[in-house]
XYZ file of C-alpha atoms in Angstrom:
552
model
C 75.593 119.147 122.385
C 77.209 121.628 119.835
C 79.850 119.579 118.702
C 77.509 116.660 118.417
C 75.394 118.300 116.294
C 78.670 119.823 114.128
C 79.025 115.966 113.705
C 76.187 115.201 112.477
C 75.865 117.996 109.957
C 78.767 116.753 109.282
C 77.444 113.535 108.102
C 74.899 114.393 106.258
C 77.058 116.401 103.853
C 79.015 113.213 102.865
C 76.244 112.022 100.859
C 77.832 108.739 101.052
C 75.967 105.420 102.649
C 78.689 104.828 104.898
C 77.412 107.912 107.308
C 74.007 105.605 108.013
C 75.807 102.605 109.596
C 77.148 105.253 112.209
C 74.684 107.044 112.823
C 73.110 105.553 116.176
C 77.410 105.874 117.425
C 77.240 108.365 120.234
C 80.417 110.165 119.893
C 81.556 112.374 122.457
C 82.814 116.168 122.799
C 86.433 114.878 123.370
C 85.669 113.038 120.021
C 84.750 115.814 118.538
C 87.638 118.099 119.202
C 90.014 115.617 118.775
C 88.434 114.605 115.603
C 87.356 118.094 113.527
C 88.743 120.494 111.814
C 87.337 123.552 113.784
C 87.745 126.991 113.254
C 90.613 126.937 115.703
C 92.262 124.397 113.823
C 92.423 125.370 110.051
C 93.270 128.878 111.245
C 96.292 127.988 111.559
C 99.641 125.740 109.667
C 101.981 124.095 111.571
C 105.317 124.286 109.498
C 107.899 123.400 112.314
C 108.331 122.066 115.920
C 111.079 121.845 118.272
C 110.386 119.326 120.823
C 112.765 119.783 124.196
C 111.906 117.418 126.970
C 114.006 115.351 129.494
C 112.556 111.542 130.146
C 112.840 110.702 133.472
C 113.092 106.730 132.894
C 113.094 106.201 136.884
C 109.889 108.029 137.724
C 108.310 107.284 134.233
C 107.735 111.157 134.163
C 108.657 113.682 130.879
C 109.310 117.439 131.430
C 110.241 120.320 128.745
C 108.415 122.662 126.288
C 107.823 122.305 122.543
C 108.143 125.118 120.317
C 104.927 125.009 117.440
C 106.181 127.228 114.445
C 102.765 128.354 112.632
C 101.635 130.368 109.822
C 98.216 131.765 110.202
C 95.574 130.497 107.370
C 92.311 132.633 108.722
C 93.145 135.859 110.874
C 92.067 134.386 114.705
C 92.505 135.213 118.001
C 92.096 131.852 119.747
C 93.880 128.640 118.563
C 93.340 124.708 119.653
C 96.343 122.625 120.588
C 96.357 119.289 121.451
C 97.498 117.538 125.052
C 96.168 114.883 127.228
C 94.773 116.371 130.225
C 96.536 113.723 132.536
C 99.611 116.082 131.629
C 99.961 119.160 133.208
C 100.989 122.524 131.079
C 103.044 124.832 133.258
C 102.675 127.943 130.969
C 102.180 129.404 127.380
C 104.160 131.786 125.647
C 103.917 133.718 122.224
C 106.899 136.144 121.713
C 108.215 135.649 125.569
C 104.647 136.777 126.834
C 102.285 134.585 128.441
C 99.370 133.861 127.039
C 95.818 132.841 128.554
C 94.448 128.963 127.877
C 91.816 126.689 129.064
C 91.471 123.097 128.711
C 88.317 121.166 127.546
C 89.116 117.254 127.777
C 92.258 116.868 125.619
C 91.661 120.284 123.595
C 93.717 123.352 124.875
C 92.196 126.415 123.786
C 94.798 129.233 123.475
C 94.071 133.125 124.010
C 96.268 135.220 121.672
C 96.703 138.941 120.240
C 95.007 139.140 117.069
C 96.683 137.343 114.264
C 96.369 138.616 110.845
C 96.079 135.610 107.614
C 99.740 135.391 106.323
C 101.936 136.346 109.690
C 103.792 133.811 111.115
C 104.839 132.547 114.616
C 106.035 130.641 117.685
C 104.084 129.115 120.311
C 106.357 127.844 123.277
C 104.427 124.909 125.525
C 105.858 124.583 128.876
C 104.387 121.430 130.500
C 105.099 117.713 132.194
C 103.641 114.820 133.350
C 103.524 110.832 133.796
C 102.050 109.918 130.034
C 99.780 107.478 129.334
C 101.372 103.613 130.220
C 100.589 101.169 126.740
C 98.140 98.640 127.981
C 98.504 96.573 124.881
C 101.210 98.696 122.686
C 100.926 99.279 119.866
C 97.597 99.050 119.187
C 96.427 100.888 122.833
C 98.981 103.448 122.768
C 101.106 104.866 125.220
C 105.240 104.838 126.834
C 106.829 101.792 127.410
C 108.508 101.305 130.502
C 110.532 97.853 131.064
C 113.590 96.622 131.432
C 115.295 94.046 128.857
C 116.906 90.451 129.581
C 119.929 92.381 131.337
C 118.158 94.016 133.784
C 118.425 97.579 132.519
C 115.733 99.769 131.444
C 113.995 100.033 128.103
C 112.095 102.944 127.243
C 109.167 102.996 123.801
C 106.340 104.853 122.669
C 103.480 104.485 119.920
C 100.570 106.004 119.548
C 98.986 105.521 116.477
C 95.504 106.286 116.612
C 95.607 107.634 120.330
C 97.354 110.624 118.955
C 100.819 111.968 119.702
C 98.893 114.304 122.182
C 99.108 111.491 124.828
C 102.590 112.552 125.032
C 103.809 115.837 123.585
C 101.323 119.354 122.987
C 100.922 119.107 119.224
C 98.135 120.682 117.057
C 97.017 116.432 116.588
C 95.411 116.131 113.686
C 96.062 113.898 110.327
C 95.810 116.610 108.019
C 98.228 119.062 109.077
C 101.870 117.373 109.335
C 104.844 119.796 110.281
C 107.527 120.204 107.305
C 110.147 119.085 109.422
C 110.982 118.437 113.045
C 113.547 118.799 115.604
C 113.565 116.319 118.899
C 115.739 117.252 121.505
C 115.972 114.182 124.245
C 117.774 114.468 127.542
C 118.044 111.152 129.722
C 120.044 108.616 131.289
C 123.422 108.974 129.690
C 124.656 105.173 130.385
C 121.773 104.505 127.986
C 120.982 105.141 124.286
C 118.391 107.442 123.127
C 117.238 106.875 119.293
C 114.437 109.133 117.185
C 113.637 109.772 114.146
C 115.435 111.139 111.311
C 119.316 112.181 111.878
C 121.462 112.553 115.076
C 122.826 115.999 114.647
C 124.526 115.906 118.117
C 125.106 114.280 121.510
C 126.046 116.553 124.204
C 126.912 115.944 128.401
C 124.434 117.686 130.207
C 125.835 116.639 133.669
C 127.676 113.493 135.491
C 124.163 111.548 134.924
C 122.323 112.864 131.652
C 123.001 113.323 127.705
C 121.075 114.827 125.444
C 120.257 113.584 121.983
C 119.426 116.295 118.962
C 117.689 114.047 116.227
C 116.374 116.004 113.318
C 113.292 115.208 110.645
C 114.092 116.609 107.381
C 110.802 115.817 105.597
C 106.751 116.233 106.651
C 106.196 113.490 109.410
C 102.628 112.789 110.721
C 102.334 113.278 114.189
C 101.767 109.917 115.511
C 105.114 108.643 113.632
C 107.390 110.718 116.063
C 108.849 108.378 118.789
C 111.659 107.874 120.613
C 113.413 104.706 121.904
C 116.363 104.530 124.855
C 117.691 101.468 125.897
C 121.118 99.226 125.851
C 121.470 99.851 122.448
C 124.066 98.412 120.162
C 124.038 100.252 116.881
C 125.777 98.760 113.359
C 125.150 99.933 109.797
C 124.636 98.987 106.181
C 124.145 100.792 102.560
C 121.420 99.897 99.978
C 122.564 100.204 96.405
C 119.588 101.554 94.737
C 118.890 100.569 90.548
C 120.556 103.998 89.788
C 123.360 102.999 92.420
C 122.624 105.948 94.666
C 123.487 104.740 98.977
C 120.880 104.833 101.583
C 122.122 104.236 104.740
C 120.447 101.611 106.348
C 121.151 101.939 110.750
C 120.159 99.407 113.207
C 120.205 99.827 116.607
C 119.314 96.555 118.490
C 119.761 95.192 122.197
C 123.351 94.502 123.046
C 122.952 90.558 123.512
C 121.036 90.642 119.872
C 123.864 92.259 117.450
C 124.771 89.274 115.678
C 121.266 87.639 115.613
C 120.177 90.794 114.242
C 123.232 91.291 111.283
C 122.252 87.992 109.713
C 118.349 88.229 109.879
C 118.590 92.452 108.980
C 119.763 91.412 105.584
C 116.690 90.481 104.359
C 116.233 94.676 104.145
C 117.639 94.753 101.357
C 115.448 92.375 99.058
C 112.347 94.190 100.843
C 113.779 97.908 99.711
C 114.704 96.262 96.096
C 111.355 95.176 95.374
C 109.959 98.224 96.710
C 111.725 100.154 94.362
C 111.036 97.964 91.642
C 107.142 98.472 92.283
C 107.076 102.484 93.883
C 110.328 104.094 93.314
C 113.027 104.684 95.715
C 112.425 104.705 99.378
C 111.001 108.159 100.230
C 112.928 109.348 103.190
C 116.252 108.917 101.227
C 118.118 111.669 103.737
C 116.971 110.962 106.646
C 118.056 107.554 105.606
C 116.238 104.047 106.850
C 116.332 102.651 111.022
C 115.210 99.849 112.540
C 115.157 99.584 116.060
C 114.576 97.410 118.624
C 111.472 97.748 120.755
C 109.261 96.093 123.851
C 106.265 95.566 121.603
C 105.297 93.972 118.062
C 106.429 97.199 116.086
C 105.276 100.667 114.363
C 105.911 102.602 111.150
C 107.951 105.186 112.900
C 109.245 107.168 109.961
C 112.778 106.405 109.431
C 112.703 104.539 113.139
C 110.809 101.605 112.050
C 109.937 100.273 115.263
C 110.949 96.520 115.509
C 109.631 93.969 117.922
C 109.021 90.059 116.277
C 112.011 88.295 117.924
C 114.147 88.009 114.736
C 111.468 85.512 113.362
C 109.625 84.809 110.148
C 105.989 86.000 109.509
C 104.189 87.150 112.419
C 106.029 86.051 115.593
C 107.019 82.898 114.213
C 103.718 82.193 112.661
C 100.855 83.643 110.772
C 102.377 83.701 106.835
C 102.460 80.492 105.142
C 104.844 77.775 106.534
C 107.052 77.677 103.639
C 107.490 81.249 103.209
C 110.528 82.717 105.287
C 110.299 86.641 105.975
C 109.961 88.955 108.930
C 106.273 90.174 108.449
C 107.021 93.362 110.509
C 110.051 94.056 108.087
C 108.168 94.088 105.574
C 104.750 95.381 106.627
C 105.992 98.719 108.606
C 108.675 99.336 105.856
C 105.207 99.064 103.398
C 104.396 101.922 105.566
C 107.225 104.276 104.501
C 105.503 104.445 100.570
C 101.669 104.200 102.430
C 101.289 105.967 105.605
C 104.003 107.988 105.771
C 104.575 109.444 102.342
C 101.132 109.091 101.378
C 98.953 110.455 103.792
C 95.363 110.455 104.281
C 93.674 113.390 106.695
C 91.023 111.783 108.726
C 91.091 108.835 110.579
C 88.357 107.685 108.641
C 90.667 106.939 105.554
C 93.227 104.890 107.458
C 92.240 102.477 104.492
C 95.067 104.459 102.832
C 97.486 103.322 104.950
C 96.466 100.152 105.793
C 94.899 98.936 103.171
C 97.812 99.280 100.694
C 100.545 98.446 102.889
C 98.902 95.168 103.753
C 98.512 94.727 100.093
C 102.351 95.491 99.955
C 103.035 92.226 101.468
C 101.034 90.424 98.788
C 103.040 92.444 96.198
C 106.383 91.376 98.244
C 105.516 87.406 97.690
C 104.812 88.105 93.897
C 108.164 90.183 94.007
C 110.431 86.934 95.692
C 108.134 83.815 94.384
C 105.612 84.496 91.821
C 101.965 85.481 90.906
C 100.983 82.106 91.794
C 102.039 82.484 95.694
C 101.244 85.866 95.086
C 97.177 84.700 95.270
C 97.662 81.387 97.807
C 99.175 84.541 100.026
C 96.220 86.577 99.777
C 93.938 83.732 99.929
C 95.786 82.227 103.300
C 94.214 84.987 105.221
C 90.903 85.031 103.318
C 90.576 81.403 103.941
C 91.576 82.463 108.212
C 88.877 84.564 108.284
C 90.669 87.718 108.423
C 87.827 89.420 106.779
C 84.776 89.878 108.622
C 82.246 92.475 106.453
C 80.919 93.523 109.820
C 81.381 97.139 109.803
C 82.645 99.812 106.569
C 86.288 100.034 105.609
C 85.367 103.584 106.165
C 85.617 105.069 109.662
C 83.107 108.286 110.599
C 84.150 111.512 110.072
C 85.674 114.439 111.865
C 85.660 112.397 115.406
C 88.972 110.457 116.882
C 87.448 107.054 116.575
C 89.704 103.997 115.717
C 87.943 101.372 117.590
C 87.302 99.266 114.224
C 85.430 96.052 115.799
C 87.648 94.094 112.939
C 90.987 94.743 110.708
C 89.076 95.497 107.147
C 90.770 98.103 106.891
C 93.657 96.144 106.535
C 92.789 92.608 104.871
C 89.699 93.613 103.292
C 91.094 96.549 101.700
C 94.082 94.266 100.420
C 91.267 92.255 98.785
C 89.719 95.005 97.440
C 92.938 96.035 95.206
C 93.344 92.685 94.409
C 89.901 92.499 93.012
C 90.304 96.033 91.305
C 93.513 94.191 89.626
C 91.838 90.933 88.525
C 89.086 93.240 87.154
C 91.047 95.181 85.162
C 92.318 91.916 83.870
C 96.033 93.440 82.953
C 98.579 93.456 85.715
C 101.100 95.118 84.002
C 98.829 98.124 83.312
C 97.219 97.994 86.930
C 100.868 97.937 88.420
C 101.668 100.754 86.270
C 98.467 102.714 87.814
C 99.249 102.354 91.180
C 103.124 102.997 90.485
C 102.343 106.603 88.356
C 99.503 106.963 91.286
C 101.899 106.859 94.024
C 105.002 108.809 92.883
C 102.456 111.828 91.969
C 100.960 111.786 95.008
C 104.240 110.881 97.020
C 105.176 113.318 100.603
C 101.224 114.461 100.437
C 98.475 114.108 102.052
C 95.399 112.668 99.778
C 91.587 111.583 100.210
C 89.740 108.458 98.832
C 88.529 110.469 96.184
C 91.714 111.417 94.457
C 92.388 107.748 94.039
C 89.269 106.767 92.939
C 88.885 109.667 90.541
C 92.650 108.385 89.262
C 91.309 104.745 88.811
C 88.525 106.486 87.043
C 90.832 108.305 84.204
C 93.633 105.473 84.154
C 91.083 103.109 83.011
C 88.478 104.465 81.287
C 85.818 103.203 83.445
C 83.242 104.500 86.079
C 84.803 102.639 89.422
C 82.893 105.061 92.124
C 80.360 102.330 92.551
C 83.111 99.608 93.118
C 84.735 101.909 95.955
C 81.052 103.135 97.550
C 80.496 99.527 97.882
C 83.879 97.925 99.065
C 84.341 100.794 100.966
C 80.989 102.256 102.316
C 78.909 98.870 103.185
C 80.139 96.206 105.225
C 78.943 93.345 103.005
C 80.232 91.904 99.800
C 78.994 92.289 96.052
C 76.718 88.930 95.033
C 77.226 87.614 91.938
C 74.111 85.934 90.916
C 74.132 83.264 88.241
C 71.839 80.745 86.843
C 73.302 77.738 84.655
C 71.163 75.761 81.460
C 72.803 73.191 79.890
C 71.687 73.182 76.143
C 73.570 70.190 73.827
C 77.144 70.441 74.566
C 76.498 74.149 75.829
C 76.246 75.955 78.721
C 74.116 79.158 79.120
C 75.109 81.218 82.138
C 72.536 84.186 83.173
C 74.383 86.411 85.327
C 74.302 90.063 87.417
C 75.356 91.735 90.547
C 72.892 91.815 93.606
C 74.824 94.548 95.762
C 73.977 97.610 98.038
C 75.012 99.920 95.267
C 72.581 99.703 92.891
C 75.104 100.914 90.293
C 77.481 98.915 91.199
C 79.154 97.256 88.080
C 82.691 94.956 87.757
C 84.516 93.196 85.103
C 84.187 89.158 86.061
C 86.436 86.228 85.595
C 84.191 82.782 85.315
C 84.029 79.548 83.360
C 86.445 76.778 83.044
C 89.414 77.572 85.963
C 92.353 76.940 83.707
C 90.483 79.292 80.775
C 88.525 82.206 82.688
C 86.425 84.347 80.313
C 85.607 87.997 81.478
C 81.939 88.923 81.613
C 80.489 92.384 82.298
C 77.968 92.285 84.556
C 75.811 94.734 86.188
C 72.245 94.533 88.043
C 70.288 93.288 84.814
C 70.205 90.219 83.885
C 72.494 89.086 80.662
C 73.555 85.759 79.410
C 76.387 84.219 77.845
C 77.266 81.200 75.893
C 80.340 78.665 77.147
C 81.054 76.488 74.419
C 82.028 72.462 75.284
C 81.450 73.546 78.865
C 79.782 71.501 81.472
C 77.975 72.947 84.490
C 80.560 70.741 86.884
C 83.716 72.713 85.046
C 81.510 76.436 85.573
C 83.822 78.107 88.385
C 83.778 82.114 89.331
C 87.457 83.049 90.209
C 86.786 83.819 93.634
C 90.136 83.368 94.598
C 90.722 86.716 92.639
C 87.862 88.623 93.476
C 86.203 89.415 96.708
C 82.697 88.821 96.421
C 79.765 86.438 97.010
C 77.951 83.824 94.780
C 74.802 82.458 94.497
C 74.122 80.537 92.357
C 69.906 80.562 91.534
């Protein structure tokens, strides 16, 4: 009942809307810890860990320890860590000694000699166990465990939104990514074993196992740390960047795909170039840029993209439109690297900032390759397949591990919303330039919703919180309300905005389609005069903004 009620104090502190439409959500205690920063959470930093574990691909069983390097933020004597309690932890140690714990749902709550605010150190995990089997990977996380079309096995993990905890002890929470990782795999050494970041070394362990040191040289959330063994084949490429600095691009793909993947893999390299062109160079630049084979759809696996659409435009073959050819994963989990991975947001309440912008990413991708004008049909293609359903916020609750969205507004809606934010500002060049100086100032952090709507706020010169309450705290749409007189050759148009936030207030496009003029309106009503305009040539650009009309 405690942590319930943290939650709900919680809420009411937002002093946002969006807290009302939850607020008959029972959330549970394992929510809760999971979800908040608690006392024995922001005690303490995580700058480093050393993951050690062998993966036994036969018994579908992990065993090892992970080191958590920690400096303390808040003198403490008791810390929270992070493991599903379907795995078992052998023992704790701090310095070599053992150290009392006890485990509440998911939550491990550790018992340690006083630590003073600036000290740091080590926390060794001993533990093991059969993790959680993917039901429906990725989006119902968990390992893996198949074999490929040769017969041999084939071993993959995500776990975005179930939390790296299903897997490895971790302090599992958004806002507190380690500054750089080691991942130490031993396994079945007639197979390959690929992670993220660089292979420092491959060593025999014995007649049957190898083991793999891979090594993260920048922050990496949590969730993005994976690893992949299977038949792999591996081959490599280098991206010239504009100021013709080399990336090395790896790709490590099932043996009987290698040449299949060489031809359709070179697509990468228009994806990274536009990229650039829009964000700046890719972000992980050392660690360098992997795609890699997997058993399902695919993941944003930083610097281990993982890849799993069959070497086949759009979505499995289908989903973009027909006469666009590109590999939607490609494309949408490389988004990720600029939104997700560098930029961060803390809570999974905001996954808006990664979502929301990568999926715009794609729209920015068409306009990149084949113009403005496909750039809208593409956004417009899934507006018109009702990919947006305005049934719940864009905004998750707070301070819980909830990401059971009912829909994908997150994704689609939020695209829509920046692409209504754009055709509002009515200057592309200048909102392009926004998000550009937005991103590279806020690039390998971690930022909240407000920091980009208090940017939009200076960039432009104009109020936009209302916009963002709205698009992002209420699951319907701003109405524009309009009612047309014809006098003489004229047409008199009285306008405003019927929407949950009664200051809500956005520059319009309406009138003839081939000669929009932009109107201000707000929630009072104002007129304006079209000249030579009939009431059958009055249009609202809805295919540029995301909103509703009624006409009165």
């Amino acid at each position: 009942r405690l942590f319930f009620l943290l939650v709900i104090i919680a809420y009411s502190l937002t002093g946002n809307a969006q807290k009302d439409f939850y607020k008959n959500y029972l959330f549970t205690e394992a929510d809760t810890l999971r979800g908040m920063m608690r006392p024995e959470r922001s005690c303490f930093d995580v700058h480093y860990y050393d993951l050690n574990i062998l993966v036994d691909i036969k018994n579908q069983f992990i065993i090892g320890y992970n080191d958590i390097h920690f400096e303390v933020k808040a003198d403490f004597e008791q810390l929270q860590i992070d493991l599903y309690q379907n795995m078992d932890i052998h023992k704790i140690l701090c310095q070599g000694e053992p150290m009392n714990f006890k485990r509440i749902h998911d939550a491990v709550f550790v018992q340690m000699p006083l630590q003073k605010k600036g000290e740091k150190n080590i926390l060794r995990v001993y533990y093991k166990g059969a993790p959680t089997i993917g039901k429906n990977p990725p989006w119902e996380g968990g390992f893996v465990w198949t074999t490929d079309g040769n017969g041999k096995p084939w071993v993959g993990v995500s776990c975005e939104g179930d939390g790296a905890s299903l897997w490895w002890p971790n302090k599992d929470h958004l806002s507190d990514e380690p500054d750089s990782m080691s991942i130490r795999i031993t396994t079945n050494n007639k197979l390959t074993c690929i992670a993220n970041g660089n292979l420092r070394s491959k060593e025999k362990v014995d007649a049957q196992k190898d083991r793999y040191h891979w090594f993260v040289s920048y922050p990496i959330n949590n969730y993005n740390v994976t690893i992949n063994i299977g038949d792999y084949t591996h081959f490599s490429d280098t991206y010239i960047a504009a100021d013709s600095s080399e990336l090395a691009l790896d790709y490590y793909v099932l043996s009987y795909n290698l040449e299949k993947a060489k031809t359709h893999f070179q697509q990468v390299h228009q994806v990274l170039a536009c990229f650039e062109k829009i964000y700046g160079k890719y972000p992980f630049w050392e660690d360098g840029y992997a795609l890699v084979e997997t058993p399902y759809l695919g993941m944003e696996h930083q610097g281990a993209i993982a890849y799993g659409n069959n070497y086949l435009r759009g979505y499995m073959g289908g989903m973009i439109p027909s006469d666009m050819d590109w590999d939607y994963i490609i494309v949408h989990e490389t988004g990720h690297e600029y939104w997700g991975n560098s930029i961060s947001c803390d809570d999974l309440s905001e996954m808006w900032i990664h979502e929301s912008f990568t999926t715009y990413m794609e729209a920015m991708y068409v306009e990149c390759i084949y113009g403005y004008e496909d750039y809208v049909r593409y956004l417009n293609h899934f507006r018109n397949y009702l990919f947006i359903s305005n049934e719940e916020p864009i905004l998750g609750p707070k301070n819980v591990n909830w990401e059971d969205w009912e829909a994908s507004d997150h994704y689609f809606k939020g695209s829509w919303m920046l692409h209504t934010l754009r055709h509002s500002m009515n200057d592309h060049d200048r909102f392009y330039s926004m998000l550009q100086s937005f991103y590279q100032k806020h690039a390998l952090s971690i930022i909240h919703t407000e920091d980009f709507v208090r940017y939009v706020n200076e960039f432009t010169g104009r109020d936009y919180t209302a916009f963002f309450e709205q698009y992002l705290g209420y699951p319907s749409l701003p109405v524009f309300e309009y009612k047309l007189t014809k006098q003489g050759t004229d047409l008199l148009v009285d306008f405003r905005w019927n929407a949950d936030v009664a200051e809500f207030e956005m520059p319009l496009l309406v009138g003839a389609a081939d000669d929009y003029q932009q109107i201000f309106p707000t929630k009072d009503w104002q007129q304006v005069v079209f000249k030579n305009l009939t009431r059958a040539d009055f249009e609202v650009a809805e295919e540029l903004f995301l909103i509703d009309v009624l006409e009165k």
